Short mmCIF file of C-alpha atoms in Angstrom, two decimals:
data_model
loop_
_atom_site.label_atom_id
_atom_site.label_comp_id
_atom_site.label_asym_id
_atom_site.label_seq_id
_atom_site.Cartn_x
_atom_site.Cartn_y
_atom_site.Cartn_z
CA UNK A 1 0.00 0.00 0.00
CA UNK A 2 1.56 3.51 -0.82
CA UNK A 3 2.21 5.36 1.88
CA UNK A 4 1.13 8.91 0.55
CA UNK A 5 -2.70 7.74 -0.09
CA UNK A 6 -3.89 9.23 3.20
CA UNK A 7 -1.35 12.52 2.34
CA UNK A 8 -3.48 12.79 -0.98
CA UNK A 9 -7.00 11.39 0.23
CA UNK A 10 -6.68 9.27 -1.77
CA UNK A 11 -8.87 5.45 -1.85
CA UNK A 12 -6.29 3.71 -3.61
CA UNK A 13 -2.89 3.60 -4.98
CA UNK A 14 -3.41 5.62 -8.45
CA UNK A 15 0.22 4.92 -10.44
CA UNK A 16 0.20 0.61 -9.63
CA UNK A 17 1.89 -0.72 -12.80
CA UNK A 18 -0.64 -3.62 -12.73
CA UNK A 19 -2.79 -3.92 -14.94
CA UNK A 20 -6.33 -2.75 -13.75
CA UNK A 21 -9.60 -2.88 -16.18
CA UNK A 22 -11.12 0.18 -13.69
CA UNK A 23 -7.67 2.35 -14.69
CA UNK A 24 -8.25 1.83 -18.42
CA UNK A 25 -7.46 5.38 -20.06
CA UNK A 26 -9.25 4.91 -23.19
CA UNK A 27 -7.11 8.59 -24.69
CA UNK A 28 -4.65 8.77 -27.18
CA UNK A 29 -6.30 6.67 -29.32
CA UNK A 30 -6.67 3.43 -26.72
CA UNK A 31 -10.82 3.51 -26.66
CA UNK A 32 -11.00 3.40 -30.65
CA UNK A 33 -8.44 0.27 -30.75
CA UNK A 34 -10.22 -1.46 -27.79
CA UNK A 35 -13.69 -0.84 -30.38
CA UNK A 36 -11.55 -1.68 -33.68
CA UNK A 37 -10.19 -4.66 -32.25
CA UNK A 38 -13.90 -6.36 -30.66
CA UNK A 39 -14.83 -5.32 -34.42
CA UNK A 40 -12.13 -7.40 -36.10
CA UNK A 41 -13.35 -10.28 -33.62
CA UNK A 42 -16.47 -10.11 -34.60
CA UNK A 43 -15.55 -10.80 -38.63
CA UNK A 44 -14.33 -14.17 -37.33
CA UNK A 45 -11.03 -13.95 -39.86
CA UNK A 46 -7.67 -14.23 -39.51
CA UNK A 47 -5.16 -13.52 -37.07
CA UNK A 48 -5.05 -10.08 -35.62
CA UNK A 49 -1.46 -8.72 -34.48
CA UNK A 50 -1.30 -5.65 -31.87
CA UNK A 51 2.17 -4.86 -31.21
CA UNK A 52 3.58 -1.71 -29.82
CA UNK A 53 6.44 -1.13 -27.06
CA UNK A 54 7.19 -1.93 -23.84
CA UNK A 55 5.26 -0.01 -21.36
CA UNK A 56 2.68 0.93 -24.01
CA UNK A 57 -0.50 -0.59 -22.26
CA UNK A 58 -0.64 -3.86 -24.63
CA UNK A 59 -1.25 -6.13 -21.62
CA UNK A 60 -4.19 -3.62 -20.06
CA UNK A 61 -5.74 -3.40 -23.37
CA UNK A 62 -5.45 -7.16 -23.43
CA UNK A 63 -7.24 -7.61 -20.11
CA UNK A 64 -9.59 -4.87 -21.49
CA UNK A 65 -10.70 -7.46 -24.66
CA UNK A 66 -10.96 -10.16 -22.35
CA UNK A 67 -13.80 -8.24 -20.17
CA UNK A 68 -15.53 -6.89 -23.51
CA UNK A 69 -15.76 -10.34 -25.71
CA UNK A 70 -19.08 -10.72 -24.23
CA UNK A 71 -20.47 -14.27 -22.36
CA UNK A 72 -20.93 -16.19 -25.22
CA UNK A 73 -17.13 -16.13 -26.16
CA UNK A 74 -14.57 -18.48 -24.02
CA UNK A 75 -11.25 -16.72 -23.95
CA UNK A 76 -7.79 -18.78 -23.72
CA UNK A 77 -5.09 -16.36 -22.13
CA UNK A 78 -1.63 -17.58 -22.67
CA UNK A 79 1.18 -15.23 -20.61
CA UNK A 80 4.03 -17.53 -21.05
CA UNK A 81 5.63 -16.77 -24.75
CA UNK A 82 8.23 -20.39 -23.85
CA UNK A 83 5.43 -22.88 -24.29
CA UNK A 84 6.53 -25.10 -27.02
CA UNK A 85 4.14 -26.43 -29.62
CA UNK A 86 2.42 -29.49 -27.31
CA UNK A 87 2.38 -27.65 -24.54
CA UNK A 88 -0.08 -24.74 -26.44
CA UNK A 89 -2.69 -27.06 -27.11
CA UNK A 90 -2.33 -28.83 -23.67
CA UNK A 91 -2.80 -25.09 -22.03
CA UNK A 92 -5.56 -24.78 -24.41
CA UNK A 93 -6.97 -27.95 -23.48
CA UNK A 94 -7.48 -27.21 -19.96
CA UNK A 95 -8.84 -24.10 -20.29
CA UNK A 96 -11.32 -25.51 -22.25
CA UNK A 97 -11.54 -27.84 -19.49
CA UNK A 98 -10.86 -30.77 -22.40
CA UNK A 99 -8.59 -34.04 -21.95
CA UNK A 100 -6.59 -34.48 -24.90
CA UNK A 101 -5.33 -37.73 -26.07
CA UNK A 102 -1.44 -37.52 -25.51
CA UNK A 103 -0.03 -39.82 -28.61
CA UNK A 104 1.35 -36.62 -29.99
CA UNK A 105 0.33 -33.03 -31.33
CA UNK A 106 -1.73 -34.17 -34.71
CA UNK A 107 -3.69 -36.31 -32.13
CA UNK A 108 -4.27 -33.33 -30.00
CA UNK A 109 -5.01 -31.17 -32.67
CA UNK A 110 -7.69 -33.40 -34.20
CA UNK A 111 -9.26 -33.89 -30.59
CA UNK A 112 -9.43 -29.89 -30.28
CA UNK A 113 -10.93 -29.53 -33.98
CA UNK A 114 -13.94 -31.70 -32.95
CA UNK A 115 -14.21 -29.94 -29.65
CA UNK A 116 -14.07 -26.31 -31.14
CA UNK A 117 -16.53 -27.94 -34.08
CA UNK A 118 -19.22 -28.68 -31.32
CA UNK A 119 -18.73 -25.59 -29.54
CA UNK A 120 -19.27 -23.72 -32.86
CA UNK A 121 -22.43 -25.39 -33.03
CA UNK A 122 -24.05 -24.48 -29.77
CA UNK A 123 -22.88 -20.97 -30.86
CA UNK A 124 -20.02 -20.15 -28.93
CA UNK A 125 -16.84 -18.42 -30.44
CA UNK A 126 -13.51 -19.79 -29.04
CA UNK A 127 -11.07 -16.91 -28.68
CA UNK A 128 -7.14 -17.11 -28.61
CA UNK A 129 -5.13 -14.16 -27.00
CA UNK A 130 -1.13 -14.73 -26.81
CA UNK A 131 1.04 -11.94 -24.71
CA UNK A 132 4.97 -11.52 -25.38
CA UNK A 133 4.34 -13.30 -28.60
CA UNK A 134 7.61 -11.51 -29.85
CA UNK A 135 9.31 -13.78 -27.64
CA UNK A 136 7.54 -17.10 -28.70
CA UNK A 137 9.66 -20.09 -30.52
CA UNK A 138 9.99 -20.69 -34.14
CA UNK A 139 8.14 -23.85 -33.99
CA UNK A 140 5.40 -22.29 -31.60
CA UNK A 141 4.36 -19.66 -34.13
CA UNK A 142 4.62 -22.13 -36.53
CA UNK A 143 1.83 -24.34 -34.05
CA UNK A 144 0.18 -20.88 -34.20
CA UNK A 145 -0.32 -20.73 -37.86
CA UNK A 146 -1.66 -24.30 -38.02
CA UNK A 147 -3.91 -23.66 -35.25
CA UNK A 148 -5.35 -20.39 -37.50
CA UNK A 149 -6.49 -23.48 -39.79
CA UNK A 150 -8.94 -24.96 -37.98
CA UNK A 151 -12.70 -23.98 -39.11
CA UNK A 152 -15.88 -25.10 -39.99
CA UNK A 153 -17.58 -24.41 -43.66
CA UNK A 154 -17.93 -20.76 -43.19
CA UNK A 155 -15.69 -19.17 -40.29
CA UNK A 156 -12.40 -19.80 -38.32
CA UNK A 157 -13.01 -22.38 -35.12
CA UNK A 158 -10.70 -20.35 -33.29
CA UNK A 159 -9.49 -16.81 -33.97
CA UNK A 160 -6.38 -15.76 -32.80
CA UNK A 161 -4.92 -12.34 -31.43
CA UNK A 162 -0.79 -12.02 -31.24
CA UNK A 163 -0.02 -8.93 -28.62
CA UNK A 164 3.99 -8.41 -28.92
CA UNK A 165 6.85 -5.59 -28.68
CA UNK A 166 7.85 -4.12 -32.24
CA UNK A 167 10.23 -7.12 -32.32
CA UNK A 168 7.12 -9.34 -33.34
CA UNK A 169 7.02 -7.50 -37.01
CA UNK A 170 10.81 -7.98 -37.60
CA UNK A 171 10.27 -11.95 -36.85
CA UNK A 172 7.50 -11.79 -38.95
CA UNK A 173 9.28 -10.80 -41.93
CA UNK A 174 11.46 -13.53 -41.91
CA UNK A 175 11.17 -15.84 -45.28
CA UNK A 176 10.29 -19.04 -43.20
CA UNK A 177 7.05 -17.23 -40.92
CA UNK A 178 5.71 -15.54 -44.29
CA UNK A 179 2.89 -18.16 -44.24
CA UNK A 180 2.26 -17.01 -40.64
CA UNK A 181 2.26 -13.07 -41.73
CA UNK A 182 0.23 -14.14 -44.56
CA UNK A 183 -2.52 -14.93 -42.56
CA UNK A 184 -2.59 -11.91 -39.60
CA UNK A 185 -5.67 -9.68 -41.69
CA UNK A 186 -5.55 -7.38 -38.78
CA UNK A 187 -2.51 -4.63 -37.60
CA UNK A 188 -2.71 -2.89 -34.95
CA UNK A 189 -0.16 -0.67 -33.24
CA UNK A 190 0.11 1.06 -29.77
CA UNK A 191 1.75 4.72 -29.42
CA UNK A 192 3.38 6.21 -26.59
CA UNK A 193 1.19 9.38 -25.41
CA UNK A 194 1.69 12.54 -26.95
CA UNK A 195 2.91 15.04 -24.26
CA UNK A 196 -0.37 16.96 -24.28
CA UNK A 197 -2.50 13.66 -22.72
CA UNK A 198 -0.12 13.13 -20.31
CA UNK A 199 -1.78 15.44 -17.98
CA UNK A 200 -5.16 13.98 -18.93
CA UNK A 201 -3.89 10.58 -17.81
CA UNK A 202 -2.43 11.71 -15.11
CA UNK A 203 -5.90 13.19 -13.79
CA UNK A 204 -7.85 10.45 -15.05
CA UNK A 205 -5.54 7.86 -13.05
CA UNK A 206 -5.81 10.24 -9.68
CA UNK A 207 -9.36 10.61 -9.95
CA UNK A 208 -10.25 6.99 -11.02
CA UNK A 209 -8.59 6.60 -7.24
CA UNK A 210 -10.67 8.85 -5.34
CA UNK A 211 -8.78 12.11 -5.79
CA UNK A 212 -10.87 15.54 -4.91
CA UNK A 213 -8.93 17.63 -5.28
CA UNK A 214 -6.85 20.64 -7.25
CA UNK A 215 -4.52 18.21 -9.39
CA UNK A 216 -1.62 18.17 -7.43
CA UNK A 217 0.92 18.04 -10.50
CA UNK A 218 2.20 21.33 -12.09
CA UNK A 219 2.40 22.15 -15.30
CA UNK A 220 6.59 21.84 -15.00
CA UNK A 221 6.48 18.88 -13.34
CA UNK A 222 3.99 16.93 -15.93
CA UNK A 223 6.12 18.50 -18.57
CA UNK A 224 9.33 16.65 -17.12
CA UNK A 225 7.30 13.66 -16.98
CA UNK A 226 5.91 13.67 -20.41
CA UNK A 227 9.28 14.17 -22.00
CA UNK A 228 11.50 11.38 -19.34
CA UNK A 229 8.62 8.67 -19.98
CA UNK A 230 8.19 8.86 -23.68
CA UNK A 231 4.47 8.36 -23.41
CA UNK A 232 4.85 4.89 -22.08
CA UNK A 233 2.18 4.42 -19.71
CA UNK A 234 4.11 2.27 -17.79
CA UNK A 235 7.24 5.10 -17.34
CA UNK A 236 4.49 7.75 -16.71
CA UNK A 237 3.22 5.23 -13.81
CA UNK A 238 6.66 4.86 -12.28
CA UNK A 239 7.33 8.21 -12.16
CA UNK A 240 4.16 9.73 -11.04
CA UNK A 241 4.27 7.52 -8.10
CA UNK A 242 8.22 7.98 -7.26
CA UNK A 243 7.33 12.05 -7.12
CA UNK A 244 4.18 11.71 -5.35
CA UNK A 245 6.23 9.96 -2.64
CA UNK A 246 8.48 12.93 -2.55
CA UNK A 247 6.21 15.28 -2.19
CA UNK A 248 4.92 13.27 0.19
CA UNK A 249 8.31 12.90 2.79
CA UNK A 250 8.37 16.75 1.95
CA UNK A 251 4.87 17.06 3.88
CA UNK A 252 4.20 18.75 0.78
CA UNK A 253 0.64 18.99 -1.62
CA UNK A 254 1.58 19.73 -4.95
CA UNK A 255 4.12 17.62 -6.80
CA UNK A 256 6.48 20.37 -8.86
CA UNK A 257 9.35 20.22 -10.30
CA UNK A 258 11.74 18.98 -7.91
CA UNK A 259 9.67 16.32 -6.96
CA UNK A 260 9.12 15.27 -10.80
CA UNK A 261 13.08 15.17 -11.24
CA UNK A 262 13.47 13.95 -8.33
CA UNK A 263 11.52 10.80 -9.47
CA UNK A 264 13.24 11.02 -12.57
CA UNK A 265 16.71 10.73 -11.16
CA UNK A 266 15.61 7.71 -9.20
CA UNK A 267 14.02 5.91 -12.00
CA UNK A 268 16.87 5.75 -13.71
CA UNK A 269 15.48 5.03 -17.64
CA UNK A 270 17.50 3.93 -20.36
CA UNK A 271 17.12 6.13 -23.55
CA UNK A 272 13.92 5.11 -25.42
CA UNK A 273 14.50 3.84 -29.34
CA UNK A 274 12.81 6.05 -32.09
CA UNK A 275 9.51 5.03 -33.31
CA UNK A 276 9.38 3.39 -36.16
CA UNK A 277 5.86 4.44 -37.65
CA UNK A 278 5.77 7.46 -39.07
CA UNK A 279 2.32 8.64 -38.08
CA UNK A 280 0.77 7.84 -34.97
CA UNK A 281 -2.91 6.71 -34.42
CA UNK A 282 -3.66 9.58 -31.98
CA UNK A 283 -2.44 12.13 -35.11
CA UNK A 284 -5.92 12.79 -36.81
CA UNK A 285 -5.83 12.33 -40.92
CA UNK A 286 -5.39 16.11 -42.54
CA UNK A 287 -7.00 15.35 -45.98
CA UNK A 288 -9.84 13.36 -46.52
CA UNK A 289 -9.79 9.21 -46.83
CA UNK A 290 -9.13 8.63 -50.88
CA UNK A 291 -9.26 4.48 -51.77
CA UNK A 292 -7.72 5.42 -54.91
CA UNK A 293 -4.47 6.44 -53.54
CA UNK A 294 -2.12 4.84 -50.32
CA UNK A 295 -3.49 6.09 -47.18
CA UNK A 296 0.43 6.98 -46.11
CA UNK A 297 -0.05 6.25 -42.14
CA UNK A 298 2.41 3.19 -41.70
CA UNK A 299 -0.60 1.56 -39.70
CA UNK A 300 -1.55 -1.06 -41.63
CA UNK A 301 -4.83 -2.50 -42.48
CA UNK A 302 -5.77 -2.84 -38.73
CA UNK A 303 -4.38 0.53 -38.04
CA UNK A 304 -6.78 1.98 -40.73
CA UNK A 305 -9.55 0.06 -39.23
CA UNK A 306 -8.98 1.87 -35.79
CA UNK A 307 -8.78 5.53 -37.74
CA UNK A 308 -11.93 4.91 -39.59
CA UNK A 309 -13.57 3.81 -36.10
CA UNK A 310 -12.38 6.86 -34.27
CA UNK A 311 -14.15 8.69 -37.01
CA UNK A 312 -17.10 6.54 -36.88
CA UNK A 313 -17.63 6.74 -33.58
CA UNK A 314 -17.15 9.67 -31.39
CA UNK A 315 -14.15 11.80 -31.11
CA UNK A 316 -14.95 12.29 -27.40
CA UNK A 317 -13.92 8.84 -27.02
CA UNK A 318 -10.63 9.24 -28.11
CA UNK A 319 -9.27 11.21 -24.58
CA UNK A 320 -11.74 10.83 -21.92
CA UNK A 321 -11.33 13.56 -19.21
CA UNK A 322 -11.49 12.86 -15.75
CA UNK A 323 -14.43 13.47 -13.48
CA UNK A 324 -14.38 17.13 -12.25
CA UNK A 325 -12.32 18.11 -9.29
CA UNK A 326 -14.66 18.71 -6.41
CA UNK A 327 -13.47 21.41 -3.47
CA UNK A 328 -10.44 21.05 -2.83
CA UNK A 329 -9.67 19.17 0.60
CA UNK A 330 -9.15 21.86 4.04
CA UNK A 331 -5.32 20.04 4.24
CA UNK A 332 -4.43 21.35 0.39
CA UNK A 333 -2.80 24.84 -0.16
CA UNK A 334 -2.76 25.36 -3.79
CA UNK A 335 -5.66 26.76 -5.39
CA UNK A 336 -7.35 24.85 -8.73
CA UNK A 337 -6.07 26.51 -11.62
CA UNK A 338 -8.11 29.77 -12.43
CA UNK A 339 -10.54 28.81 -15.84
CA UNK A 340 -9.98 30.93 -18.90
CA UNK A 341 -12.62 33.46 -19.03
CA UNK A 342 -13.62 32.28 -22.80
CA UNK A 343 -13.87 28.78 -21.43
CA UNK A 344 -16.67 28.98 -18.69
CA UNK A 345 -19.38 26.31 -18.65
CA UNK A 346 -22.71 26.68 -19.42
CA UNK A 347 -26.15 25.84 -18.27
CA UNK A 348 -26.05 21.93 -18.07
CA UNK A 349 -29.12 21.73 -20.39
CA UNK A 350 -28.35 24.59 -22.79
CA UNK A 351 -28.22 23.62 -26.57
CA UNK A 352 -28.68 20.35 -26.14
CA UNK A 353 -31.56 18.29 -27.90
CA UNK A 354 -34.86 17.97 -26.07
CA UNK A 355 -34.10 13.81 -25.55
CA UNK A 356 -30.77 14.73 -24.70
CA UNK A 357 -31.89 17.50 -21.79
CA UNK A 358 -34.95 15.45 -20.35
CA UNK A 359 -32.21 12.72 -19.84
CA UNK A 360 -29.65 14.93 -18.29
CA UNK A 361 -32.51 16.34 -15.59
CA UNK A 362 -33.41 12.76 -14.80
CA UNK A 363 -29.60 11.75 -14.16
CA UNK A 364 -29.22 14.84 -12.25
CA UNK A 365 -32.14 14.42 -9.78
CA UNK A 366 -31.24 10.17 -10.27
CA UNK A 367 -27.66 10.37 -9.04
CA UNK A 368 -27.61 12.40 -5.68
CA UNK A 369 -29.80 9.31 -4.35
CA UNK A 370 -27.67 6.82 -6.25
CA UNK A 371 -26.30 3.89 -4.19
CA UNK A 372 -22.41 4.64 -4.81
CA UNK A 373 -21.91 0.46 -4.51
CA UNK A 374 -24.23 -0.28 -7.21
CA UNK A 375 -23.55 -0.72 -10.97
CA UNK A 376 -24.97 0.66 -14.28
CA UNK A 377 -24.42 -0.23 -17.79
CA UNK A 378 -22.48 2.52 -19.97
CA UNK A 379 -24.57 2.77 -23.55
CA UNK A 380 -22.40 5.55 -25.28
CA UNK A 381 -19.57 8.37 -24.98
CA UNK A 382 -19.39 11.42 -27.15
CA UNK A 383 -17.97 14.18 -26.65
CA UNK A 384 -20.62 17.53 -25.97
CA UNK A 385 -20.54 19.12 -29.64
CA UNK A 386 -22.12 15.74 -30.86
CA UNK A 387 -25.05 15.46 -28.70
CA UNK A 388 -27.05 15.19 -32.17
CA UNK A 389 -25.41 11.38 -31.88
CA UNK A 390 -26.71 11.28 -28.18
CA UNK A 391 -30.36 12.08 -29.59
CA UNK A 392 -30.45 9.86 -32.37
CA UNK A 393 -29.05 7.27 -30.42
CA UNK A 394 -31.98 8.12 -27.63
CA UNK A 395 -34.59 8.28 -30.65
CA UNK A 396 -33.58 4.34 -32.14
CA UNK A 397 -34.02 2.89 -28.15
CA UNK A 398 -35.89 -0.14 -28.66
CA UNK A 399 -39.43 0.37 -27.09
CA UNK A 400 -38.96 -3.24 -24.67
CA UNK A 401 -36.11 -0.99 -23.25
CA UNK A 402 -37.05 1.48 -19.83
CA UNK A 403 -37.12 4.12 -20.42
CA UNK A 404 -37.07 5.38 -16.82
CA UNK A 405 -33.80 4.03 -16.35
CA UNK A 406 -32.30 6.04 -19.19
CA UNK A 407 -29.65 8.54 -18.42
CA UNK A 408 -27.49 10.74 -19.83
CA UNK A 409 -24.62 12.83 -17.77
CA UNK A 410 -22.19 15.11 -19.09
CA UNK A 411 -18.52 15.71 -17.62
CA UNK A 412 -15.04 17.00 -18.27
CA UNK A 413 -13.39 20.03 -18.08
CA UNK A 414 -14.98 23.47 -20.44
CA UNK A 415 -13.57 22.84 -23.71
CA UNK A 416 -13.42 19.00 -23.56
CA UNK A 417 -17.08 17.97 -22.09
CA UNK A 418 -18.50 14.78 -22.68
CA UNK A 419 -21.99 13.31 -22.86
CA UNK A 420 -22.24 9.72 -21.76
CA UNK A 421 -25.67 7.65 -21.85
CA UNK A 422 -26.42 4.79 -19.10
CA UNK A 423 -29.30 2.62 -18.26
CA UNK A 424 -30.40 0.61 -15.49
CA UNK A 425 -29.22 0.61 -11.28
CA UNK A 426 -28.14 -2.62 -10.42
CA UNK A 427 -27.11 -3.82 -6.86
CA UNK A 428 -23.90 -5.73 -8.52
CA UNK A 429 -21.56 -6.03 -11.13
CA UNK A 430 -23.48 -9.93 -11.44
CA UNK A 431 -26.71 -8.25 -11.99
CA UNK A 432 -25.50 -5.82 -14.24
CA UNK A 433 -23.50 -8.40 -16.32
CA UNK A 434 -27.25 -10.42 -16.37
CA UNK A 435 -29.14 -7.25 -17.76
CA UNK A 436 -25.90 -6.77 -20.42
CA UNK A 437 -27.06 -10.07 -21.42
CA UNK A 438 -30.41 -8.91 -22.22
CA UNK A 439 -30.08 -5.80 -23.83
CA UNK A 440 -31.51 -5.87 -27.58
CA UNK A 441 -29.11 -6.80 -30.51
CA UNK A 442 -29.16 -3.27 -31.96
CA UNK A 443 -27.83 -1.67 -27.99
CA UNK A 444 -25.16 -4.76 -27.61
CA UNK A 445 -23.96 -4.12 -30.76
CA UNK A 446 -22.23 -0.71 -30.18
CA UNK A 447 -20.24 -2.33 -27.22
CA UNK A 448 -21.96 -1.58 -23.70
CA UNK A 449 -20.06 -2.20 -20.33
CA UNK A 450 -20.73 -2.30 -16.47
CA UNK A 451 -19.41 0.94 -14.60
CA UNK A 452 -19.39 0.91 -11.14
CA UNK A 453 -22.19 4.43 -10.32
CA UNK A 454 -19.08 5.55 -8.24
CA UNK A 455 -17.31 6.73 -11.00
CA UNK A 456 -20.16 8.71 -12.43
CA UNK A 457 -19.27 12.48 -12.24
#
């Protein structure tokens, strides 16, 4: 437990490299590959590779998939790149809870065919997801790509995702894995954060942990942070804890910037190597898409796929602010930062579509007697300037839907508000899972959740 969390008032540790679904910052592009990626799934072809560098948040976006892929899908997680080829489908095996013959792997293959054949036909999708898979034997990707074989008349038995460092693409374009590569339809890649989220994050991940008050880094010390991290989420974590802890034996409030170099001294990070990709996903496209001509972006076709979704979908998604500070604790001496004068917020219901507003009043008067312990399920997230998607989202509600129960809030800071729609006050995050379940084709389909009413603003 980190000793500064009663210093800060703070519920829980903020910066804990582990991964942590609740801690999921869905900025910088993460939310739109999390969506592009369940989307891929759902095609039911290929392999899809996500690679990006160490530190980058591949393994929380991994855990992320494996929450999303819904009840009807059984997941396989393999952490341990070493397995050799029989020892895959024997991990596979049991977590398919299956006993397969051990005369050798074509035996154990054949066994795992007719299993996935059977689950195929009670409707279940079987879904592989392989960490470190840069660091994976020949022969093992090799058992990979024969694995990608297995399907029934019209889809693949089991579909496959490959999360690895950068190293993953320069293995892949050896001469004796090009019948591996050929078959990945889906690239994805994970940036580092550009310098202006880092602040975001660093909010989000404060107030995710019960933070209330004025964010305690400066802008010197977040911009010593930003540039000694990289962007790596995991470098960011490291040294926002290390110079919260200073602060901390200081007796002091604010983290600045000796704390922040402080942190960085101790951390001691080796220089990071350039990026190879030219563009990042978080960079938005300057011309319009053309399919005549090369797109340019050095994302591949995944990477595209992500783009077109953040488009798709709504650009508030792409950096989600944190909740809004509340008064600061009596114990803090720095004042919130003072709001541009251009920049003030406005009446909670003002310009917004008549749906839209009735919602907002009936989360507003809803959430002051909200049980804090119970769940809801999260619908949609758009950013405020495209509430018209929030309305005609409210106006195709299927009718067996209740209506009651229908919410919309709005949060973030003036110039980067959000609108978010929920439905439904359940006492757990079983129940709410059960009602998921139920929702209507047309509301599953754009990728609901469980969100603990807690972290409503």
């Amino acid at each position: 437990m980190s000793l500064y969390l009663d210093h800060f008032g703070l519920d829980e540790a903020p910066f804990r490299i582990t991964p942590h679904p609740d801690f999921f910052y869905a900025g910088a592009n993460r939310g739109p590959v999390l969506d592009a990626l369940l989307h891929a799934l759902g095609d039911e072809e290929g392999i899809i590779k996500v690679s990006g560098e160490v530190g980058s948040g591949k393994t929380m976006l991994c855990r992320m998939l494996l929450e999303r892929l819904g009840d009807r899908v059984d997941s396989i997680y393999l952490a341990n790149p070493s397995l050799s080829r029989r020892e895959i489908l024997v991990a596979i095996g049991d977590d398919l809870g299956l006993e397969l013959p051990p005369e050798g792997t074509h035996g154990m293959t054949r066994a795992l065919q007719k299993a996935l054949l059977e689950r195929h036909g009670a409707g279940r999708r079987v879904v592989l997801l392989i960490d470190e898979a840069h660091a994976m034997p020949a022969e093992s990707l090799e058992e990979v790509r024969l694995l990608s074989n297995l399907e029934s008349r019209h889809s693949k038995l089991l579909q496959i995702v490959l999360f690895g460092q950068p190293e993953l693409d320069d293995r892949l374009a050896r001469q004796d894995l090009r019948q591996l590569r050929e078959r990945i339809t889906q690239h994805f890649q994970l940036q580092p954060l550009p310098r202006a989220d880092v602040a975001a994050y660093l909010e989000f991940r404060l107030r995710t942990a019960g933070y209330r008050g004025p964010n305690p880094f400066t802008p010197a010390a977040t911009h010593l942070i930003a540039k000694a991290s990289g962007g790596l989420t995991r470098r960011i974590n490291i040294l926002a804890d290390k110079a919260l802890l200073a602060a901390f034996s200081r007796n002091l409030h604010q983290v600045d910037r000796p704390q922040a170099q402080a942190a960085i001294t101790d951390a001691r990070f080796q220089p990071i190597q350039p990026q190879r990709v030219k563009q990042p996903l978080s960079k938005p496209l300057s011309k319009p898409l053309s399919w005549r001509k090369p797109l340019g972006l050095g994302l591949g076709t995944g990477g595209l796929l992500a783009a077109l979704w953040a488009f798709g979908k709504s650009p508030g998604q792409q950096t989600p602010p944190p909740a809004p500070p509340a008064s600061p604790a009596p114990h803090l001496t720095s004042a919130p930062p003072q709001e541009p004068a251009a920049a003030k917020p406005v009446p909670p219901s003002s310009g917004l579509p008549p749906r839209t507003a009735a919602r907002l009043a009936a989360f507003e008067e809803w959430i002051p007697l909200a049980d804090p312990t119970h769940f809801t399920l999260q619908l949609l997230v758009t950013d405020l300037g495209s509430s018209g998607d929030v309305e005609g989202f409210l106006e195709r509600i299927p009718a067996g839907m209740d209506a009651d129960t229908l919410r919309v809030y709005r949060a973030g800071p003036p110039g980067r508000e959000r609108l978010g729609v929920i439905y439904g006050d359940y006492s757990s995050r079983t129940a709410a899972n059960t009602a998921l379940r139920q929702l209507p084709d047309s509301i599953r389909a754009s990728g609901p959740y469980p969100r603990s009413i807690s972290r409503l603003p």
